[in-house]
Tab-separated table of C-alpha atoms and ligand atoms in Angstrom:
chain	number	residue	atom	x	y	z
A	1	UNK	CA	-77.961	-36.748	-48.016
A	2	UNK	CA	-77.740	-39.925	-46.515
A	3	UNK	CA	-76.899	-41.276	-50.066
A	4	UNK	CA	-74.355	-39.017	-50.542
A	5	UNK	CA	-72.446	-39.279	-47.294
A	6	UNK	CA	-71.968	-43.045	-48.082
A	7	UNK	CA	-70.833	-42.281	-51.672
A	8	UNK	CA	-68.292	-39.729	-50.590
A	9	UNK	CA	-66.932	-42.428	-48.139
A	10	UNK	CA	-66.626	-45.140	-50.847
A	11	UNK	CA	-64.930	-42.857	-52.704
A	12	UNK	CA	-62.726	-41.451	-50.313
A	13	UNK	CA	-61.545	-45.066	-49.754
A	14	UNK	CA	-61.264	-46.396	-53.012
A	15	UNK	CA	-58.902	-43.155	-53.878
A	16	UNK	CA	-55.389	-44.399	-54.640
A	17	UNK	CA	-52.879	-41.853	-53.197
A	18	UNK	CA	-49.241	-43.532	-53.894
A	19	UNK	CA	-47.730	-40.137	-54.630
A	20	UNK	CA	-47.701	-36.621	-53.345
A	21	UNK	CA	-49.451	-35.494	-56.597
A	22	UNK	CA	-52.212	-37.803	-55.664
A	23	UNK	CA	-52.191	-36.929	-52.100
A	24	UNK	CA	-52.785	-32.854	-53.247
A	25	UNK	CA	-55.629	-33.860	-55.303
A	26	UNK	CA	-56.867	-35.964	-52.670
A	27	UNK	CA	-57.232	-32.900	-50.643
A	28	UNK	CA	-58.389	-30.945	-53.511
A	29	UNK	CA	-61.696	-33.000	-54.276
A	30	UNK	CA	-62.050	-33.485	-50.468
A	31	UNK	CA	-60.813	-31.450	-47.988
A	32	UNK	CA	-60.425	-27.721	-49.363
A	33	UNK	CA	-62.886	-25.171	-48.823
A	34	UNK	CA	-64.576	-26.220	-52.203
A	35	UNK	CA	-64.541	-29.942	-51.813
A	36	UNK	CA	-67.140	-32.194	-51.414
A	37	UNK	CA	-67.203	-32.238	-47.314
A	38	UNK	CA	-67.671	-28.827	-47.354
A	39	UNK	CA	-70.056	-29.056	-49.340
A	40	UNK	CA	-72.351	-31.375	-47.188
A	41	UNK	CA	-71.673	-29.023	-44.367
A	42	UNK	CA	-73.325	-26.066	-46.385
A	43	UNK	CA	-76.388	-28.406	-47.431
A	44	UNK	CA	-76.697	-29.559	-44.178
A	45	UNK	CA	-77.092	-25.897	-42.531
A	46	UNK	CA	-80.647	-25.897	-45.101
A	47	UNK	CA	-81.832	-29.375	-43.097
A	48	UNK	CA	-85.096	-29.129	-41.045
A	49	UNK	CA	-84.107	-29.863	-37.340
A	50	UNK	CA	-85.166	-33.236	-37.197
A	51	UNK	CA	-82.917	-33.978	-39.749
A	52	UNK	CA	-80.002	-32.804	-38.558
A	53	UNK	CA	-79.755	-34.896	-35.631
A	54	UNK	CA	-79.237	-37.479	-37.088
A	55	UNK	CA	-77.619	-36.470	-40.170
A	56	UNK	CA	-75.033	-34.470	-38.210
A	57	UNK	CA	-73.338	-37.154	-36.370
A	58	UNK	CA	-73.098	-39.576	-39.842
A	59	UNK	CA	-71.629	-35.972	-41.286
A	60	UNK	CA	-69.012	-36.012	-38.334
A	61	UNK	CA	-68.003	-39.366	-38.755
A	62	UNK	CA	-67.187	-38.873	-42.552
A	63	UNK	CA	-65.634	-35.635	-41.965
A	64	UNK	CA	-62.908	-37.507	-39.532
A	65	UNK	CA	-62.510	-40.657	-42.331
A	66	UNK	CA	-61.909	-38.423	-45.098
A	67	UNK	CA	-59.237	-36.781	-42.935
A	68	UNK	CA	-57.791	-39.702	-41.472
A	69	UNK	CA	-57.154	-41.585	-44.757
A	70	UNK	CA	-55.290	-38.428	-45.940
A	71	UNK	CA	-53.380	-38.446	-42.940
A	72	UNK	CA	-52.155	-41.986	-42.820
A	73	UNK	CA	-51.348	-41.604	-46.675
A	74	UNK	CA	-49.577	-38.334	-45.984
A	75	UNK	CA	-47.191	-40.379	-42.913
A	76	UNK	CA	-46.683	-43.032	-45.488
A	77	UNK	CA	-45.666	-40.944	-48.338
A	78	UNK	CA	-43.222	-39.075	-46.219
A	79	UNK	CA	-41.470	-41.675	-44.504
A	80	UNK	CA	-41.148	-43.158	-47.814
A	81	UNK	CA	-39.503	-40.501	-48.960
A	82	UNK	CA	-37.121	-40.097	-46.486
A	83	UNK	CA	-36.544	-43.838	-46.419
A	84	UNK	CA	-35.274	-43.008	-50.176
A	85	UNK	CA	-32.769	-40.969	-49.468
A	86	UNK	CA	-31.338	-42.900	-46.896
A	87	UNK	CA	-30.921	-45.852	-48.951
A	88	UNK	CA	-29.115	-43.453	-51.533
A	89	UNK	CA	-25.892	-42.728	-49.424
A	90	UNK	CA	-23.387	-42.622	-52.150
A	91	UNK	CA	-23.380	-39.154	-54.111
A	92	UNK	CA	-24.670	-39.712	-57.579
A	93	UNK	CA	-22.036	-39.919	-60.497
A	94	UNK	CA	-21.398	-36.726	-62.013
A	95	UNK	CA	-19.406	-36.408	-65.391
A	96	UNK	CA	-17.238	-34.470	-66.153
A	97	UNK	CA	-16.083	-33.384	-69.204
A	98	UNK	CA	-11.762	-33.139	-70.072
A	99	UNK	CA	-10.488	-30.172	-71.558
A	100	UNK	CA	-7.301	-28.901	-73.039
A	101	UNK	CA	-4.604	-28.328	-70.836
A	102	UNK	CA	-2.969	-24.690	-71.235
A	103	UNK	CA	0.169	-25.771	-72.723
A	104	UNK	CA	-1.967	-27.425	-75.502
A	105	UNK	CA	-3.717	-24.898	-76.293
A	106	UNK	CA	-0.748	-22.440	-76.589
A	107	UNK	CA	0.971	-25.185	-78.520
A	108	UNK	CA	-2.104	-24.971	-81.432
A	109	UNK	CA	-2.709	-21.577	-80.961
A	110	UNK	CA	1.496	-21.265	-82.292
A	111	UNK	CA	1.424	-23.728	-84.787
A	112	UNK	CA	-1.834	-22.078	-86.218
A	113	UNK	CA	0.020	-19.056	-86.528
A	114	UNK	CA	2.636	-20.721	-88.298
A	115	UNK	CA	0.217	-22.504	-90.466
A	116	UNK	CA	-0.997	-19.802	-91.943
A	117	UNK	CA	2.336	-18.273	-92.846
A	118	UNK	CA	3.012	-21.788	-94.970
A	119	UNK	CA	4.290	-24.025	-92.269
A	120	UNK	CA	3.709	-27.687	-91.514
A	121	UNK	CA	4.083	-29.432	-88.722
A	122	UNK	CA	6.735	-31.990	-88.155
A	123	UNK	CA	7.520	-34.675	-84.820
A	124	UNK	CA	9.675	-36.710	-84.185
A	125	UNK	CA	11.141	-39.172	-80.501
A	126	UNK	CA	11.290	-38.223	-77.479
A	127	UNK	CA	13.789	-40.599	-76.984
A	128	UNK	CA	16.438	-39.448	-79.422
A	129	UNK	CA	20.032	-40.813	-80.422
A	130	UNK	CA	23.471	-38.285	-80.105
A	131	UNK	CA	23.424	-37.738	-84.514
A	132	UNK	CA	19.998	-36.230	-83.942
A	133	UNK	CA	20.279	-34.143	-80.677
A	134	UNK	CA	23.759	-33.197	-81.263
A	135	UNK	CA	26.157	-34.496	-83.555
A	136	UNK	CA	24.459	-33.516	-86.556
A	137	UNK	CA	24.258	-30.089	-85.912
A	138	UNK	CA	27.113	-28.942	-84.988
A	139	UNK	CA	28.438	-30.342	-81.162
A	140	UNK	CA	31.238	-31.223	-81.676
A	141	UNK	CA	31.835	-34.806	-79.667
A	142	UNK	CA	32.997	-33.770	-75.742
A	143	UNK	CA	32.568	-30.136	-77.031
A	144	UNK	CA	31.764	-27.844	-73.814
A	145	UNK	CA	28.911	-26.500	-76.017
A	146	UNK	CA	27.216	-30.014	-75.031
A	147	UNK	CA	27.027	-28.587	-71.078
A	148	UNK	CA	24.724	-25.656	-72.143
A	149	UNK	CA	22.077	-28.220	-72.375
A	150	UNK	CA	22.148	-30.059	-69.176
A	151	UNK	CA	21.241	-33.553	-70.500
A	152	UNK	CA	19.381	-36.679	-69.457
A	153	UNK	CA	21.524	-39.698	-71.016
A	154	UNK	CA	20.094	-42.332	-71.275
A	155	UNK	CA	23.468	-44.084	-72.784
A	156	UNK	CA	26.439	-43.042	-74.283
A	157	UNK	CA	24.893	-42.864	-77.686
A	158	UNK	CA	20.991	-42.392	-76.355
A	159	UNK	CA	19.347	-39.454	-74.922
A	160	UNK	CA	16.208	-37.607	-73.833
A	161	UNK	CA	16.086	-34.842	-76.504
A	162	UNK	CA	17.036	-31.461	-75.217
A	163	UNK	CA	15.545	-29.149	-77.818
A	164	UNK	CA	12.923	-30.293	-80.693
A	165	UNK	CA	16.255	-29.351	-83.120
A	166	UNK	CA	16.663	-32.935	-83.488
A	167	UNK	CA	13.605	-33.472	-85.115
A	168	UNK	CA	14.983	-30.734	-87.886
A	169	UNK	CA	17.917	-32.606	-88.519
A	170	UNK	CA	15.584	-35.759	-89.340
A	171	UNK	CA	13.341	-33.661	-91.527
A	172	UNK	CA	16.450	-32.308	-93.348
A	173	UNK	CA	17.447	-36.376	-93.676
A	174	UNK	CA	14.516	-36.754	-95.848
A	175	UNK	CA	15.673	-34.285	-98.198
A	176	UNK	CA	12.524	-33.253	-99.505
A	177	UNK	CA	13.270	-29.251	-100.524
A	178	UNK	CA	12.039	-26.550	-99.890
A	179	UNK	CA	11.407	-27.055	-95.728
A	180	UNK	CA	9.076	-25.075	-93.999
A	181	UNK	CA	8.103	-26.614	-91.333
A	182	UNK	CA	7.769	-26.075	-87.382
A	183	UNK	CA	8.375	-28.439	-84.380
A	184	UNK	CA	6.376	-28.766	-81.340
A	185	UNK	CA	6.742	-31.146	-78.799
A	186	UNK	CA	7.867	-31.934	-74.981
A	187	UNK	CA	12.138	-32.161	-74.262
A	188	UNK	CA	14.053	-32.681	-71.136
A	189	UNK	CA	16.820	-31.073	-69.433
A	190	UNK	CA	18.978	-31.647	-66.509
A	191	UNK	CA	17.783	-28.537	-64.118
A	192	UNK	CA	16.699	-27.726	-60.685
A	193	UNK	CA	12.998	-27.646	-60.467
A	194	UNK	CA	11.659	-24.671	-59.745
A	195	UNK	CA	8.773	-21.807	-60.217
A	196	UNK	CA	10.417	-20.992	-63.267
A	197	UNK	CA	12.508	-24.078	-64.719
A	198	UNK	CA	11.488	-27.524	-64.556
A	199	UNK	CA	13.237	-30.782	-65.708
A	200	UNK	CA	10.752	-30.514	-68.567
A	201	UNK	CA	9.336	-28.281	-70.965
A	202	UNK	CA	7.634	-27.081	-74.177
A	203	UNK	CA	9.242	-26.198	-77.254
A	204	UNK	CA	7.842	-24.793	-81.184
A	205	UNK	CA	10.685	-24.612	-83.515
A	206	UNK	CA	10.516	-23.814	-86.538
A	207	UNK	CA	12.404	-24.360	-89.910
A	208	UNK	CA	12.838	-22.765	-93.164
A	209	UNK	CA	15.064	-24.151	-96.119
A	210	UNK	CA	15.032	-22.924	-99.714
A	211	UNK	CA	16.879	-21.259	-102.115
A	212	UNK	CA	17.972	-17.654	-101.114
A	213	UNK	CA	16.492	-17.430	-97.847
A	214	UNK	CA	17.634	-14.481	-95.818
A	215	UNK	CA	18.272	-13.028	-92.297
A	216	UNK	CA	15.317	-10.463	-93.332
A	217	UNK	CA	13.150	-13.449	-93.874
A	218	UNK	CA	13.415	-14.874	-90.549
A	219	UNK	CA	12.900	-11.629	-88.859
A	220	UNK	CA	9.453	-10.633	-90.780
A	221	UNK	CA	8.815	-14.199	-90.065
A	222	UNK	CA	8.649	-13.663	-86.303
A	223	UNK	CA	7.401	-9.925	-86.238
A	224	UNK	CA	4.685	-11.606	-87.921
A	225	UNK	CA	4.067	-13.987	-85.320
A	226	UNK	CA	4.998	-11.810	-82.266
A	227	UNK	CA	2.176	-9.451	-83.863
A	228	UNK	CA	-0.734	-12.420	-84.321
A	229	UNK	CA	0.302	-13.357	-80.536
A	230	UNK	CA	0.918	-10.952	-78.767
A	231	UNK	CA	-0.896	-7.688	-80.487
A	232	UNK	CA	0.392	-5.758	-82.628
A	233	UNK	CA	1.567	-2.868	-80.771
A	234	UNK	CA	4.169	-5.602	-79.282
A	235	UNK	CA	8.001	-3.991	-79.528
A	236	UNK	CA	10.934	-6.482	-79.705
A	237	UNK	CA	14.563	-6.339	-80.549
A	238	UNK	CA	16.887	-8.994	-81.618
A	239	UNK	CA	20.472	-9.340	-79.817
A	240	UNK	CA	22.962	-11.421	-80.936
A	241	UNK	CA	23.671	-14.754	-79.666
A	242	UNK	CA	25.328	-17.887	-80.066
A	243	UNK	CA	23.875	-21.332	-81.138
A	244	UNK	CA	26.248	-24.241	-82.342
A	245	UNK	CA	24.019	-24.542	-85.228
A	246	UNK	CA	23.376	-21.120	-86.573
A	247	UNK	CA	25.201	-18.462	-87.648
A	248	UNK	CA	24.685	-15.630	-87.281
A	249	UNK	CA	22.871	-16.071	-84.266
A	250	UNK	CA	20.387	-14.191	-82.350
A	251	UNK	CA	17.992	-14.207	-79.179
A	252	UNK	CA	14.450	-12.244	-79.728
A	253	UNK	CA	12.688	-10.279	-76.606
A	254	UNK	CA	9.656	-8.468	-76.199
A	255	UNK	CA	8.893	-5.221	-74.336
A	256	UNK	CA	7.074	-5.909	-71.642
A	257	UNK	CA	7.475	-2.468	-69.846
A	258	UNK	CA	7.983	-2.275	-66.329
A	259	UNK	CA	4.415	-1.344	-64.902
A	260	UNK	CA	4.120	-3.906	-62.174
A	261	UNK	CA	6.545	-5.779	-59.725
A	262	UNK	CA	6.470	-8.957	-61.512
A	263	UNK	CA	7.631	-6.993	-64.565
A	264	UNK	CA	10.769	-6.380	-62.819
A	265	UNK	CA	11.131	-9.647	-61.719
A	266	UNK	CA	10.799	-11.337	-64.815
A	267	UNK	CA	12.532	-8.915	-66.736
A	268	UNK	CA	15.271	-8.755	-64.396
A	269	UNK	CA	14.730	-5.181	-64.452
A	270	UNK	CA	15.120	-4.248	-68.443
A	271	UNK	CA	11.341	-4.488	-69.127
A	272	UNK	CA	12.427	-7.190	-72.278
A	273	UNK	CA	12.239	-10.429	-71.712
A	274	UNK	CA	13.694	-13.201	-74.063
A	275	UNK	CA	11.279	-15.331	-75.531
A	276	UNK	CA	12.975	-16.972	-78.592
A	277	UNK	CA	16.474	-18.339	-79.948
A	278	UNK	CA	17.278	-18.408	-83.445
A	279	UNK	CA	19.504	-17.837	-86.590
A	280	UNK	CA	20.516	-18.591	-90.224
A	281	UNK	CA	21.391	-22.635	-89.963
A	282	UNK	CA	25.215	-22.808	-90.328
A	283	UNK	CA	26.338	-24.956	-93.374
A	284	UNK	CA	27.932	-27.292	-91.487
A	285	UNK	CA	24.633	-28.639	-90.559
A	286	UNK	CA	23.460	-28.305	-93.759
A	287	UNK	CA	26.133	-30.376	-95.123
A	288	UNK	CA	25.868	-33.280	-92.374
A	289	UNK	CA	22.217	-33.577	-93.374
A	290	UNK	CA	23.068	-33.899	-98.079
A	291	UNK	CA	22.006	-30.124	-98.617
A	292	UNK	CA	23.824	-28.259	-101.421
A	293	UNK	CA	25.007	-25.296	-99.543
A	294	UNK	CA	25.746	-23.633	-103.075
A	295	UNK	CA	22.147	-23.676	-103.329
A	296	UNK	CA	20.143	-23.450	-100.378
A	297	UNK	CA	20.326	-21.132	-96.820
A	298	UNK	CA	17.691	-21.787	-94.504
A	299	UNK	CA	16.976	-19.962	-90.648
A	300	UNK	CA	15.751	-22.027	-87.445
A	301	UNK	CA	14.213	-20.236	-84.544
A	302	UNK	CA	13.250	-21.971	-81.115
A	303	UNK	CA	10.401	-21.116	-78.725
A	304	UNK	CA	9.723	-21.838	-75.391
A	305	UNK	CA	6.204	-22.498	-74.950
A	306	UNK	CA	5.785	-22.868	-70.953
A	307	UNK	CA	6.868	-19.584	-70.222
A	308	UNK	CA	4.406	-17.937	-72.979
A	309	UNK	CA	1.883	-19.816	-71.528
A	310	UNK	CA	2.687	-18.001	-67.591
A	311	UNK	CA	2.966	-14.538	-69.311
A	312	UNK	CA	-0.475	-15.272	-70.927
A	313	UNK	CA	-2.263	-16.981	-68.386
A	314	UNK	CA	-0.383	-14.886	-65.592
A	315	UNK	CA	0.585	-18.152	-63.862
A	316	UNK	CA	3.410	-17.474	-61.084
A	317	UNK	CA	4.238	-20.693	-60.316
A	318	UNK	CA	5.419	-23.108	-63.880
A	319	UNK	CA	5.141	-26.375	-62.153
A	320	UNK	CA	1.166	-25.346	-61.290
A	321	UNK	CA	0.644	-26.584	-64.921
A	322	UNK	CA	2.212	-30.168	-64.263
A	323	UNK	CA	0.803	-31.483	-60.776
A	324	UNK	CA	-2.394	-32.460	-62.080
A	325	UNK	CA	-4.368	-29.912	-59.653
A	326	UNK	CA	-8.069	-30.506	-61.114
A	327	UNK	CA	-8.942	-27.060	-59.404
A	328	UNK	CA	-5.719	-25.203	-61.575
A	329	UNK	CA	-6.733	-27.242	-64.336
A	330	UNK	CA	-10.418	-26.511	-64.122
A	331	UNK	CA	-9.902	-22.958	-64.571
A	332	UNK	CA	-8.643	-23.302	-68.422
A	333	UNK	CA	-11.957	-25.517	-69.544
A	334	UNK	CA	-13.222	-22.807	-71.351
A	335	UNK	CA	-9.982	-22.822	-73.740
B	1	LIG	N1	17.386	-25.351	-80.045
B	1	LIG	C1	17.608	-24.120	-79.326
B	1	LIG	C2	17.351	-24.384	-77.834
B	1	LIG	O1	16.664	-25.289	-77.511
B	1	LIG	C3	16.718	-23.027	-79.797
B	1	LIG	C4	17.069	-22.613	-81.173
B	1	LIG	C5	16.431	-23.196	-82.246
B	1	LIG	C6	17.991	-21.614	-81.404
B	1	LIG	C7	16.737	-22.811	-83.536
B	1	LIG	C8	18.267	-21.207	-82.691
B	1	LIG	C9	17.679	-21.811	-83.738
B	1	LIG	O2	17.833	-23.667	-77.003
């Protein structure tokens, strides 16, 4: 027993514990009920008395080693430990990943609407010159139809576009017939900022050119979208309007009943709520822009994508979209 005493002790000692996986299997081979120390203890109880004198006190002593090396190792393993994590004060880097931001996604999920009725897509400057924005299509120069469009100049001659129009009247330039095409993109306007009007917004317009186009054309043209959008149980009616560059003219709203308060408010109390401009372009801007009026009609509509983007999201508060809140923001990752 002798023998085995010393072995255990060599052992014990030579046992590398320099993690807390070691340190448990330290106390498995040693110190648990099973483990060798035990052990001895249960041999030593079938020792003739003579025996166990002196046996007992070399058992003692290894019984205290074996449990002092695993204590010193356990204090060193801990402190190291929490020596770590106080050498770790930052917090560790955590990235995240973007996503779209609302109005984006409303933007594709238009134009993909549109796409699959035939349309392409068309930009054009933010920055955009008077011919563009006005001139070409139909405001007249110092005509008071310039004021409905509260405008950032940035010149006489130079402004921030007011209405992605302008980047019709360029497509139309080109000249390549038939047009179908639609128009998203950012434009500016003179206003008060507000919940619900900012000095900024989001526009999809949309063009068609080609021989024999009709009013009936335009209008199965947005039922058609209203329906992919919105459902199609959605009710709308057109009234008519007035734009400078169509004619005739109309506005397009959608029923949106009047089932909760903020139904009223943003229905003013009618339960429709406008959600589109558009019309049959007039000639004259056909003309200004080389297209044979004796052969072509075309229609133009105009949507406002900010405020489609608060009825679907059921966001109160239209500049919550542009302050670069991470926590609004966050909410729309899964778009
Ligand atoms: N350009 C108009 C606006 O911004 C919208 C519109 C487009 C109206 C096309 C009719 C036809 O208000």
């Amino acid at each position: 027993m002798k023998d085995q005493i010393d072995k255990i002790i060599n052992e014990a000692e030579q046992f590398a514990i320099t993690t807390i996986d070691q340190l448990e299997s330290y106390k498995i081979r040693f110190l648990v009920k099973k483990g060798l120390v035990n052990q001895l203890f249960i041999d030593f109880k079938d020792l003739a008395s003579e025996e166990k004198k002196i046996l007992g006190k070399e058992l003692n002593v290894l019984k205290s080693r074996v449990e002092e090396l695993y204590n010193n190792a356990e204090v060193e393993l801990r402190s190291a430990q929490s020596v770590n994590k106080k050498i770790n004060p930052l917090p560790g880097y955590y990235s995240e990943l973007g996503s779209r931001h609302p109005i984006s996604a409303i933007i594709d999920e238009m134009t993909s609407i549109f796409e699959r009725l035939g349309f392409s897509i068309s930009t054009g400057p933010e920055i955009e010159d008077d011919w563009h924005n006005f001139s070409a299509l139909n405001f007249p120069y110092n005509h008071p139809a310039r004021d409905m469009q509260d405008t950032f100049f940035v010149d006489d001659e130079i402004a921030l576009r007011t209405h992605t129009s302008s980047v019709q009247v360029r497509l139309m330039e080109e000249g390549n017939l038939p047009i179908r095409s639609i128009m998203p993109g950012r434009v500016y306007r003179n206003e008060a900022i507000s919940a619900r009007s900012n000095c900024f917004f989001h526009q999809v317009e949309g063009l068609y050119i080609d021989k024999g186009v009709s009013f009936s054309d335009l209008k199965q043209t947005l039922y058609n979208f209203v329906q992919e959008f919105f459902g199609t149980n959605t009710r709308v009616r057109f009234r008519a309007s007035y734009f400078p560059f169509t004619e005739p003219s109309a506005e397009m709203d959608i029923y949106l009943g009047l089932d909760t308060e903020s139904d009223y408010r943003l229905t003013k109390g009618t339960g429709w709520l406008e959600i589109l401009g558009c019309g049959m372009v007039d000639p004259n801007v056909l003309e200004n822009c080389k297209i044979d009026t004796s052969l072509y009609s075309g229609f133009a509509f105009g949507l406002g994508v900010d405020r489609m983007a608060m009825l679907k999201f059921g966001v109160k508060d239209l500049r919550t979209f542009f302050n670069g809140d991470k926590r609004f923001l966050e909410q729309f990752s899964s778009l």
